Amino acid sequence: MIRRTRHVPQIASSEITPETVWLNRRNLIKAAAAGTMATTLPTLASQTPDLKPLSYVPGECDGCAAEEALTPLEDATSYNNFYEFGTDKSDPAEYAHNMTIDPWSVEVSGLVNKPGKLNLEDVLSGFDLEERVYRFRCVEAWSMVVPWIGFPLADLLQRFEPTADARYVAFKTLYRPKEMRGTRSFTSVIDWPYREGLRLDEAMHPLTLMAVGLYGKTLPNQNGAPLRLVVPWKYGFKSIKSIVSIELTDQQPKTSWQELAAQEYGFFSNVNPEVDHPRWSQRYERRLPSSLFKPNRVPTQLFNGYADQVASLYTGMDLKKYY
Ligand code: MTE
């Protein structure tokens, strides 16, 4: 049975409930009860007959700041970065539906005792899903608060038994130019497929999530369907979307953004207000939704506010050097 829990490290879900979120949640529950989830949440529903509403009751969380209300679903799914579909924020919502996500499988290879493939069905039925509300901070200095549904990446990696030599994890996104207009563009600067990487201890950290849904729904294509990484203490570009390959290595993997501009985008890319991007400050962020008249500017926190949980991963490291 899939356990569906709410896990809210540091940040509380919300004091303000965007109506759409609540409605979506209610629809999810209704659909689960009626057994009509095939089109939206095929496996989640069949596995969760006892699905209970996850409440976003105002006042439920003591001391949560008003600015940490959930970002409305509409903003999280229409203001995206997914360069495979173009570089405008609206491109992923407009074009990512062209990506075929069924069938889907993820290859796990490299320094593991049991290399193999996971089909999406195995992913959805084989791991305990949880809902986690995380801050999400893009290197471009905007941020959101998103309720993800997923499971710890560690659970997946452990299944393949990393060997004692494994020190890093390298990820790749699907590369299917026919369906991804951004990869065919003459102005495209990325050497596809999109690649990212983590140190093994970062990958195994309990906060590191493989997400398969958000706001109680399966991941929309523009957010990285059918499964993506979410590393809440790092800049958003580390949270690679639509993953097809996971390789355990003993060498630090090359990542797309580092290859493109290493002086701007480091391998670690931990959120840090003290380390400016060479072209802009990282001291503040625009919490979406934000506008010219209501910029919703909030101070950026070290490790995006998750320092208590993750700072020990970097003990003794010069965070300005290893940005
Ligand atoms: N993954 C792939 N494959 N391609 C991308 O262009 N963009 C990254 C990251 N993952 C990106 C990606 C960046 S820059 C950010 S900020 C986040 O996805 C955005 O996630 P969101 O659109 O769900 O907010």
CSV table of C-alpha atoms and ligand atoms in Angstrom, one decimal:
chain,number,residue,atom,x,y,z
A,1,MET,CA,0.0,0.0,0.0
A,2,ILE,CA,1.2,3.5,-0.7
A,3,ARG,CA,1.5,5.6,2.3
A,4,ARG,CA,0.6,9.1,1.6
A,5,THR,CA,1.8,11.5,4.2
A,6,ARG,CA,2.4,15.1,4.5
A,7,HIS,CA,6.0,16.0,5.3
A,8,VAL,CA,6.8,19.6,5.8
A,9,PRO,CA,10.4,20.2,6.8
A,10,GLN,CA,10.9,23.7,8.2
A,11,ILE,CA,8.2,25.2,6.0
A,12,ALA,CA,4.6,24.9,6.7
A,13,SER,CA,2.1,24.2,3.9
A,14,SER,CA,0.1,27.4,4.0
A,15,GLU,CA,-2.0,29.8,5.9
A,16,ILE,CA,-3.8,30.7,2.8
A,17,THR,CA,-5.4,28.0,0.6
A,18,PRO,CA,-5.6,28.8,-3.0
A,19,GLU,CA,-9.0,27.5,-3.9
A,20,THR,CA,-7.8,25.6,-7.0
A,21,VAL,CA,-5.4,23.6,-4.8
A,22,TRP,CA,-8.2,22.6,-2.5
A,23,LEU,CA,-10.5,21.8,-5.4
A,24,ASN,CA,-7.9,19.7,-7.1
A,25,ARG,CA,-7.3,17.8,-3.9
A,26,ARG,CA,-11.0,17.2,-3.5
A,27,ASN,CA,-11.3,16.1,-7.1
A,28,LEU,CA,-8.4,13.7,-6.6
A,29,ILE,CA,-10.1,12.2,-3.6
A,30,LYS,CA,-13.5,12.0,-5.2
A,31,ALA,CA,-11.9,10.4,-8.3
A,32,ALA,CA,-10.0,8.0,-6.1
A,33,ALA,CA,-13.2,7.0,-4.4
A,34,ALA,CA,-15.0,6.6,-7.7
A,35,GLY,CA,-12.2,4.7,-9.3
A,36,THR,CA,-12.1,7.1,-12.1
A,37,MET,CA,-8.5,8.2,-11.9
A,38,ALA,CA,-7.2,6.3,-14.9
A,39,THR,CA,-6.6,9.4,-16.9
A,40,THR,CA,-5.1,11.5,-14.2
A,41,LEU,CA,-3.4,9.4,-11.6
A,42,PRO,CA,-3.4,5.8,-12.9
A,43,THR,CA,-1.5,4.0,-10.3
A,44,LEU,CA,-1.7,6.4,-7.4
A,45,ALA,CA,-5.4,6.0,-7.2
A,46,SER,CA,-5.6,2.3,-7.3
A,47,GLN,CA,-3.0,2.2,-4.6
A,48,THR,CA,-4.7,4.6,-2.3
A,49,PRO,CA,-8.2,3.6,-1.5
A,50,ASP,CA,-7.8,5.1,1.9
A,51,LEU,CA,-6.7,8.5,0.6
A,52,LYS,CA,-7.6,11.2,3.0
A,53,PRO,CA,-7.7,14.9,2.4
A,54,LEU,CA,-4.4,16.5,3.1
A,55,SER,CA,-5.5,19.7,4.8
A,56,TYR,CA,-4.3,23.1,4.2
A,57,VAL,CA,-6.3,24.5,7.0
A,58,PRO,CA,-5.6,28.1,7.9
A,59,GLY,CA,-3.8,28.4,11.2
A,60,GLU,CA,-2.8,24.8,11.2
A,61,CYS,CA,0.9,25.7,11.2
A,62,ASP,CA,2.1,27.8,14.1
A,63,GLY,CA,4.3,30.6,13.1
A,64,CYS,CA,4.4,30.1,9.3
A,65,ALA,CA,5.0,33.3,7.5
A,66,ALA,CA,2.2,34.6,5.2
A,67,GLU,CA,4.7,35.0,2.4
A,68,GLU,CA,5.2,31.2,2.5
A,69,ALA,CA,1.7,30.5,1.3
A,70,LEU,CA,1.7,27.9,-1.5
A,71,THR,CA,2.3,29.3,-4.9
A,72,PRO,CA,-1.0,28.9,-6.8
A,73,LEU,CA,-1.0,25.9,-9.1
A,74,GLU,CA,-1.5,28.2,-12.1
A,75,ASP,CA,1.8,29.9,-11.6
A,76,ALA,CA,3.7,26.7,-10.9
A,77,THR,CA,2.5,25.2,-14.1
A,78,SER,CA,2.7,28.2,-16.4
A,79,TYR,CA,5.9,29.9,-15.4
A,80,ASN,CA,8.5,27.3,-16.1
A,81,ASN,CA,12.0,26.6,-17.2
A,82,PHE,CA,12.3,23.6,-19.5
A,83,TYR,CA,14.7,24.6,-22.3
A,84,GLU,CA,13.9,21.5,-24.3
A,85,PHE,CA,10.7,23.3,-25.3
A,86,GLY,CA,12.1,26.9,-25.6
A,87,THR,CA,13.5,29.6,-23.4
A,88,ASP,CA,10.4,31.7,-22.7
A,89,LYS,CA,8.7,31.0,-19.4
A,90,SER,CA,5.5,30.2,-21.2
A,91,ASP,CA,7.0,27.8,-23.8
A,92,PRO,CA,6.9,24.6,-21.6
A,93,ALA,CA,3.2,25.0,-20.8
A,94,GLU,CA,2.6,25.6,-24.5
A,95,TYR,CA,4.7,22.9,-26.1
A,96,ALA,CA,5.6,20.2,-23.5
A,97,HIS,CA,2.4,18.3,-24.3
A,98,ASN,CA,4.2,17.1,-27.4
A,99,MET,CA,6.5,15.0,-25.2
A,100,THR,CA,5.3,11.3,-25.1
A,101,ILE,CA,5.6,10.1,-21.6
A,102,ASP,CA,4.0,6.7,-22.0
A,103,PRO,CA,5.8,4.3,-22.1
A,104,TRP,CA,8.6,5.6,-19.9
A,105,SER,CA,11.5,3.9,-18.2
A,106,VAL,CA,14.6,5.0,-16.3
A,107,GLU,CA,17.9,3.2,-16.7
A,108,VAL,CA,20.0,2.8,-13.6
A,109,SER,CA,23.6,2.0,-14.4
A,110,GLY,CA,27.3,2.4,-13.5
A,111,LEU,CA,28.6,1.6,-10.0
A,112,VAL,CA,25.7,-0.5,-8.8
A,113,ASN,CA,25.5,-4.2,-8.0
A,114,LYS,CA,22.1,-4.5,-9.7
A,115,PRO,CA,22.0,-2.4,-12.8
A,116,GLY,CA,18.6,-2.3,-14.6
A,117,LYS,CA,15.6,-0.5,-15.8
A,118,LEU,CA,12.5,0.8,-14.0
A,119,ASN,CA,9.3,1.2,-15.9
A,120,LEU,CA,7.1,4.0,-14.8
A,121,GLU,CA,4.5,1.5,-13.5
A,122,ASP,CA,7.2,0.1,-11.2
A,123,VAL,CA,8.1,3.5,-10.0
A,124,LEU,CA,4.5,4.4,-9.2
A,125,SER,CA,3.6,1.2,-7.5
A,126,GLY,CA,7.0,0.4,-5.9
A,127,PHE,CA,7.7,3.3,-3.7
A,128,ASP,CA,5.9,4.9,-0.7
A,129,LEU,CA,4.6,8.3,-1.9
A,130,GLU,CA,4.6,11.3,0.3
A,131,GLU,CA,3.5,14.9,-0.1
A,132,ARG,CA,6.2,17.4,0.7
A,133,VAL,CA,5.9,21.2,0.7
A,134,TYR,CA,9.2,22.7,-0.3
A,135,ARG,CA,10.5,26.1,-1.1
A,136,PHE,CA,11.9,26.1,-4.7
A,137,ARG,CA,14.4,28.8,-5.5
A,138,CYS,CA,15.6,29.4,-9.1
A,139,VAL,CA,19.1,30.8,-9.7
A,140,GLU,CA,17.3,33.6,-11.6
A,141,ALA,CA,16.0,34.9,-8.3
A,142,TRP,CA,12.4,33.9,-8.4
A,143,SER,CA,10.9,31.3,-6.0
A,144,MET,CA,7.8,29.2,-5.3
A,145,VAL,CA,6.4,27.1,-2.6
A,146,VAL,CA,5.2,23.8,-4.1
A,147,PRO,CA,3.5,20.7,-2.6
A,148,TRP,CA,5.3,17.9,-4.4
A,149,ILE,CA,4.3,14.2,-4.4
A,150,GLY,CA,7.2,11.8,-4.6
A,151,PHE,CA,9.6,9.6,-2.7
A,152,PRO,CA,13.2,9.9,-1.5
A,153,LEU,CA,15.7,9.3,-4.3
A,154,ALA,CA,17.6,7.2,-1.7
A,155,ASP,CA,14.8,4.6,-1.8
A,156,LEU,CA,15.3,4.2,-5.5
A,157,LEU,CA,19.1,4.2,-5.4
A,158,GLN,CA,19.2,1.6,-2.6
A,159,ARG,CA,17.3,-0.8,-4.8
A,160,PHE,CA,20.1,-0.9,-7.3
A,161,GLU,CA,22.8,-1.3,-4.5
A,162,PRO,CA,25.5,1.4,-5.1
A,163,THR,CA,28.9,-0.1,-4.8
A,164,ALA,CA,31.5,1.1,-2.3
A,165,ASP,CA,33.2,3.1,-5.1
A,166,ALA,CA,30.2,5.1,-6.1
A,167,ARG,CA,30.6,8.8,-5.1
A,168,TYR,CA,28.4,10.7,-7.5
A,169,VAL,CA,25.1,10.3,-9.3
A,170,ALA,CA,24.6,11.6,-12.9
A,171,PHE,CA,21.2,12.2,-14.4
A,172,LYS,CA,20.0,12.7,-17.9
A,173,THR,CA,16.7,14.0,-19.3
A,174,LEU,CA,14.9,12.5,-22.3
A,175,TYR,CA,16.3,13.8,-25.6
A,176,ARG,CA,13.8,13.5,-28.4
A,177,PRO,CA,14.3,16.3,-30.8
A,178,LYS,CA,11.1,15.5,-32.8
A,179,GLU,CA,9.0,16.3,-29.7
A,180,MET,CA,11.2,19.0,-28.2
A,181,ARG,CA,11.3,22.1,-30.4
A,182,GLY,CA,13.8,23.8,-28.1
A,183,THR,CA,16.5,21.2,-28.8
A,184,ARG,CA,16.1,21.9,-32.6
A,185,SER,CA,16.4,25.7,-32.2
A,186,PHE,CA,19.4,27.3,-33.8
A,187,THR,CA,19.7,29.5,-30.7
A,188,SER,CA,19.8,26.5,-28.4
A,189,VAL,CA,23.0,26.7,-26.4
A,190,ILE,CA,22.8,23.5,-24.4
A,191,ASP,CA,24.6,20.3,-25.4
A,192,TRP,CA,21.6,17.9,-25.1
A,193,PRO,CA,20.5,15.9,-23.3
A,194,TYR,CA,20.1,18.1,-20.3
A,195,ARG,CA,22.4,16.6,-17.6
A,196,GLU,CA,22.8,17.1,-13.9
A,197,GLY,CA,24.6,15.5,-11.0
A,198,LEU,CA,24.8,15.2,-7.2
A,199,ARG,CA,27.4,13.9,-4.8
A,200,LEU,CA,26.2,10.5,-3.5
A,201,ASP,CA,25.6,11.8,0.0
A,202,GLU,CA,23.5,14.7,-1.4
A,203,ALA,CA,21.5,12.2,-3.5
A,204,MET,CA,21.0,10.0,-0.4
A,205,HIS,CA,19.9,12.9,1.8
A,206,PRO,CA,16.3,12.4,3.0
A,207,LEU,CA,15.2,15.8,1.6
A,208,THR,CA,16.2,14.8,-2.0
A,209,LEU,CA,13.0,13.8,-3.7
A,210,MET,CA,12.0,12.0,-6.9
A,211,ALA,CA,8.7,13.8,-7.7
A,212,VAL,CA,5.9,12.2,-9.7
A,213,GLY,CA,3.2,14.8,-8.9
A,214,LEU,CA,2.4,18.2,-7.5
A,215,TYR,CA,-0.7,19.6,-5.9
A,216,GLY,CA,-2.2,16.2,-5.6
A,217,LYS,CA,-2.0,15.5,-9.4
A,218,THR,CA,0.5,13.7,-11.6
A,219,LEU,CA,3.3,16.0,-12.9
A,220,PRO,CA,2.2,18.1,-15.9
A,221,ASN,CA,4.7,17.7,-18.8
A,222,GLN,CA,6.0,21.2,-18.3
A,223,ASN,CA,7.0,20.4,-14.8
A,224,GLY,CA,9.0,17.4,-15.8
A,225,ALA,CA,6.7,14.5,-16.2
A,226,PRO,CA,6.7,11.7,-15.5
A,227,LEU,CA,9.4,12.0,-12.9
A,228,ARG,CA,11.9,14.6,-11.9
A,229,LEU,CA,14.3,15.5,-9.2
A,230,VAL,CA,13.6,18.1,-6.5
A,231,VAL,CA,16.6,19.2,-4.4
A,232,PRO,CA,15.1,22.0,-2.3
A,233,TRP,CA,18.4,23.5,-0.9
A,234,LYS,CA,19.9,23.9,-4.3
A,235,TYR,CA,19.1,26.3,-7.2
A,236,GLY,CA,16.3,25.0,-9.3
A,237,PHE,CA,18.4,24.0,-12.3
A,238,LYS,CA,19.8,21.1,-10.3
A,239,SER,CA,16.2,19.7,-10.2
A,240,ILE,CA,16.4,17.9,-13.5
A,241,LYS,CA,13.1,17.0,-15.3
A,242,SER,CA,11.8,14.0,-17.2
A,243,ILE,CA,14.7,11.7,-16.2
A,244,VAL,CA,15.5,8.7,-18.3
A,245,SER,CA,19.0,7.8,-17.0
A,246,ILE,CA,20.7,7.6,-13.6
A,247,GLU,CA,24.3,6.6,-13.5
A,248,LEU,CA,26.4,6.1,-10.4
A,249,THR,CA,30.0,7.1,-10.9
A,250,ASP,CA,33.3,7.7,-9.1
A,251,GLN,CA,34.0,11.0,-11.0
A,252,GLN,CA,32.1,14.3,-10.6
A,253,PRO,CA,29.8,14.3,-13.6
A,254,LYS,CA,29.7,17.1,-16.1
A,255,THR,CA,26.4,19.1,-15.9
A,256,SER,CA,24.8,21.1,-18.7
A,257,TRP,CA,24.9,24.5,-17.0
A,258,GLN,CA,28.5,24.0,-15.7
A,259,GLU,CA,29.6,23.1,-19.2
A,260,LEU,CA,27.9,26.2,-20.6
A,261,ALA,CA,29.2,28.7,-18.0
A,262,ALA,CA,31.2,27.2,-15.1
A,263,GLN,CA,31.9,30.6,-13.6
A,264,GLU,CA,28.2,31.2,-13.3
A,265,TYR,CA,26.7,27.8,-12.5
A,266,GLY,CA,28.8,25.6,-10.2
A,267,PHE,CA,28.4,21.9,-9.6
A,268,PHE,CA,27.0,22.4,-6.0
A,269,SER,CA,24.8,25.4,-6.6
A,270,ASN,CA,23.6,25.5,-3.1
A,271,VAL,CA,21.2,28.4,-2.5
A,272,ASN,CA,23.4,31.1,-0.8
A,273,PRO,CA,22.6,34.8,-0.4
A,274,GLU,CA,26.3,35.5,0.3
A,275,VAL,CA,27.4,34.3,-3.1
A,276,ASP,CA,26.2,36.5,-5.9
A,277,HIS,CA,25.7,35.3,-9.4
A,278,PRO,CA,28.4,37.2,-11.4
A,279,ARG,CA,25.6,39.2,-13.1
A,280,TRP,CA,23.1,39.7,-10.2
A,281,SER,CA,22.7,39.5,-6.5
A,282,GLN,CA,21.3,36.4,-4.8
A,283,ARG,CA,20.3,38.3,-1.6
A,284,TYR,CA,16.5,38.4,-2.4
A,285,GLU,CA,14.1,36.5,-4.4
A,286,ARG,CA,10.7,37.2,-6.0
A,287,ARG,CA,8.2,34.8,-4.5
A,288,LEU,CA,5.6,34.0,-7.2
A,289,PRO,CA,3.1,35.3,-8.0
A,290,SER,CA,4.9,38.6,-8.3
A,291,SER,CA,4.3,41.6,-10.4
A,292,LEU,CA,5.8,45.1,-11.0
A,293,PHE,CA,3.4,46.6,-8.4
A,294,LYS,CA,3.5,43.7,-6.0
A,295,PRO,CA,7.1,42.3,-6.4
A,296,ASN,CA,6.7,40.0,-3.3
A,297,ARG,CA,10.4,40.3,-2.5
A,298,VAL,CA,11.7,38.0,0.3
A,299,PRO,CA,15.2,37.6,1.6
A,300,THR,CA,16.9,34.5,0.4
A,301,GLN,CA,18.1,32.0,3.1
A,302,LEU,CA,21.2,30.0,3.2
A,303,PHE,CA,20.5,26.5,1.8
A,304,ASN,CA,17.0,27.9,1.0
A,305,GLY,CA,16.1,27.6,4.7
A,306,TYR,CA,17.1,24.0,5.0
A,307,ALA,CA,20.5,24.6,6.7
A,308,ASP,CA,19.6,22.6,9.8
A,309,GLN,CA,19.1,19.5,7.7
A,310,VAL,CA,21.9,19.9,5.1
A,311,ALA,CA,24.7,22.2,6.3
A,312,SER,CA,26.6,19.2,7.7
A,313,LEU,CA,27.0,17.9,4.2
A,314,TYR,CA,29.4,20.8,3.6
A,315,THR,CA,31.3,21.0,6.8
A,316,GLY,CA,34.8,22.5,6.2
A,317,MET,CA,34.0,23.5,2.6
A,318,ASP,CA,34.5,27.0,1.4
A,319,LEU,CA,31.0,27.7,0.0
A,320,LYS,CA,32.3,30.7,-2.0
A,321,LYS,CA,34.8,28.4,-3.8
A,322,TYR,CA,32.5,25.5,-4.2
A,323,TYR,CA,29.5,27.5,-5.3
B,1,MTE,N1,15.4,20.1,-16.5
B,1,MTE,C1,15.5,20.0,-17.9
B,1,MTE,N2,15.5,18.8,-18.4
B,1,MTE,N3,15.5,21.1,-18.7
B,1,MTE,C2,15.5,22.4,-18.1
B,1,MTE,O1,15.6,23.4,-18.9
B,1,MTE,N4,15.4,23.7,-16.1
B,1,MTE,C3,15.8,23.8,-14.7
B,1,MTE,C4,15.1,22.7,-13.9
B,1,MTE,N5,15.1,21.4,-14.6
B,1,MTE,C5,15.4,22.5,-16.7
B,1,MTE,C6,15.3,21.3,-15.9
B,1,MTE,C7,15.5,25.1,-14.1
B,1,MTE,S1,16.6,26.3,-14.6
B,1,MTE,C8,14.6,25.3,-13.2
B,1,MTE,S2,14.4,26.7,-12.3
B,1,MTE,C9,13.6,24.2,-12.9
B,1,MTE,O2,13.7,23.1,-13.7
B,1,MTE,C10,12.2,24.8,-13.1
B,1,MTE,O3,11.2,23.9,-12.6
B,1,MTE,P1,9.7,24.2,-12.8
B,1,MTE,O4,9.5,24.7,-14.2
B,1,MTE,O5,8.9,23.0,-12.4
B,1,MTE,O6,9.5,25.4,-11.9
